């Protein structure tokens, strides 16, 4: 098995590496097709910036996949502000027995997500067009995730009302997330969020570790 060790090798090498094949297992074909779609259309359709095209696997696919280890295998998972489908599409591929709800307000991004779902033949995805706040009294999920949507205090306001009692928010964040926790404490108390845990998630050797914040919603009350 060839390990992925350099941080500047071409993404083709990463995409076809034994480490990536082993990590995704039977889900590799679907993930690869999604990466290919992002590569071919992502910049053109305003979903990712031009600098991201050469690093779709490392910065986007694997970064998104990293959150999956903290998510349930069944039940309902929502991705707020799914945009290009990150991390929601990757989660739906890796968690085929969970129902994945992609929440995205922009029409053209929802159209993209519909195309991806059709192309990959995903049967466990529902796309809801709108802002997360619009769904606060509509449904609750076992887990709510997001990436690059807002600061933690705002994200707690958007996400926690969509989390079932005893469920969790699992947010992809940068390394400096610790400084976002104090400003979020007031809203966390109000919305029954437990103490945030900062977790590190690795995927394949040589690829940057992803920082994830997990916040469990206390049981009881509303
Ligand atoms: C910077 S993009 C990130 C997209 C994707 N999560 C990613 O990591 O590539 C932020 C996304 O959040 C969406 N968004 C902004 N405010 C939102 C809200 N209140 N509820 C749901 N989505 C929102 C935007 O439309 C946009 O697609």
Short mmCIF file of N, CA, C and O in Angstrom, two decimals, residues 12 27 38 40 54 64 70 109 150-152 163 180 182 219:
data_model
loop_
_atom_site.label_atom_id
_atom_site.label_comp_id
_atom_site.label_asym_id
_atom_site.label_seq_id
_atom_site.Cartn_x
_atom_site.Cartn_y
_atom_site.Cartn_z
N UNK A 12 -4.41 14.11 -8.18
CA UNK A 12 -4.66 12.83 -8.85
C UNK A 12 -3.99 11.69 -8.06
O UNK A 12 -4.55 10.62 -7.93
N UNK A 27 -17.51 2.94 -1.07
CA UNK A 27 -18.08 4.26 -1.39
C UNK A 27 -17.17 5.07 -2.32
O UNK A 27 -17.49 6.20 -2.68
N UNK A 38 -17.31 18.26 -9.13
CA UNK A 38 -16.84 19.52 -8.55
C UNK A 38 -15.66 20.07 -9.34
O UNK A 38 -15.54 21.28 -9.57
N UNK A 40 -15.01 19.56 -12.53
CA UNK A 40 -15.41 20.01 -13.87
C UNK A 40 -16.31 21.25 -13.84
O UNK A 40 -16.27 22.07 -14.73
N UNK A 54 -7.55 22.66 -7.74
CA UNK A 54 -6.50 21.63 -7.64
C UNK A 54 -6.44 20.90 -6.30
O UNK A 54 -5.66 19.99 -6.13
N UNK A 64 -14.43 17.01 4.48
CA UNK A 64 -15.84 16.72 4.75
C UNK A 64 -16.02 15.32 5.32
O UNK A 64 -16.80 15.10 6.26
N UNK A 70 -18.07 11.12 13.57
CA UNK A 70 -18.79 11.59 14.76
C UNK A 70 -20.31 11.57 14.56
O UNK A 70 -21.05 12.02 15.44
N UNK A 109 -27.68 26.81 -6.08
CA UNK A 109 -26.95 25.77 -5.33
C UNK A 109 -27.85 24.55 -5.10
O UNK A 109 -27.39 23.41 -5.16
N UNK A 150 -20.91 30.08 9.52
CA UNK A 150 -20.97 31.23 10.43
C UNK A 150 -20.10 30.96 11.65
O UNK A 150 -19.62 29.83 11.85
N UNK A 151 -19.92 31.99 12.47
CA UNK A 151 -19.22 31.81 13.75
C UNK A 151 -20.05 30.92 14.66
O UNK A 151 -21.26 30.77 14.46
N UNK A 152 -19.40 30.38 15.69
CA UNK A 152 -20.07 29.37 16.51
C UNK A 152 -21.34 29.88 17.19
O UNK A 152 -22.34 29.16 17.26
N UNK A 163 -31.88 20.32 16.48
CA UNK A 163 -31.30 19.11 17.09
C UNK A 163 -32.29 18.55 18.11
O UNK A 163 -32.77 19.27 18.97
N UNK A 180 -13.90 30.79 19.67
CA UNK A 180 -15.32 31.03 19.36
C UNK A 180 -16.25 30.51 20.46
O UNK A 180 -17.45 30.73 20.42
N UNK A 182 -16.27 30.95 24.00
CA UNK A 182 -16.79 31.89 25.01
C UNK A 182 -17.93 32.75 24.48
O UNK A 182 -18.97 32.85 25.14
N UNK A 219 -30.93 16.60 27.32
CA UNK A 219 -32.25 15.96 27.20
C UNK A 219 -33.27 16.72 28.03
O UNK A 219 -32.92 17.42 28.97
#
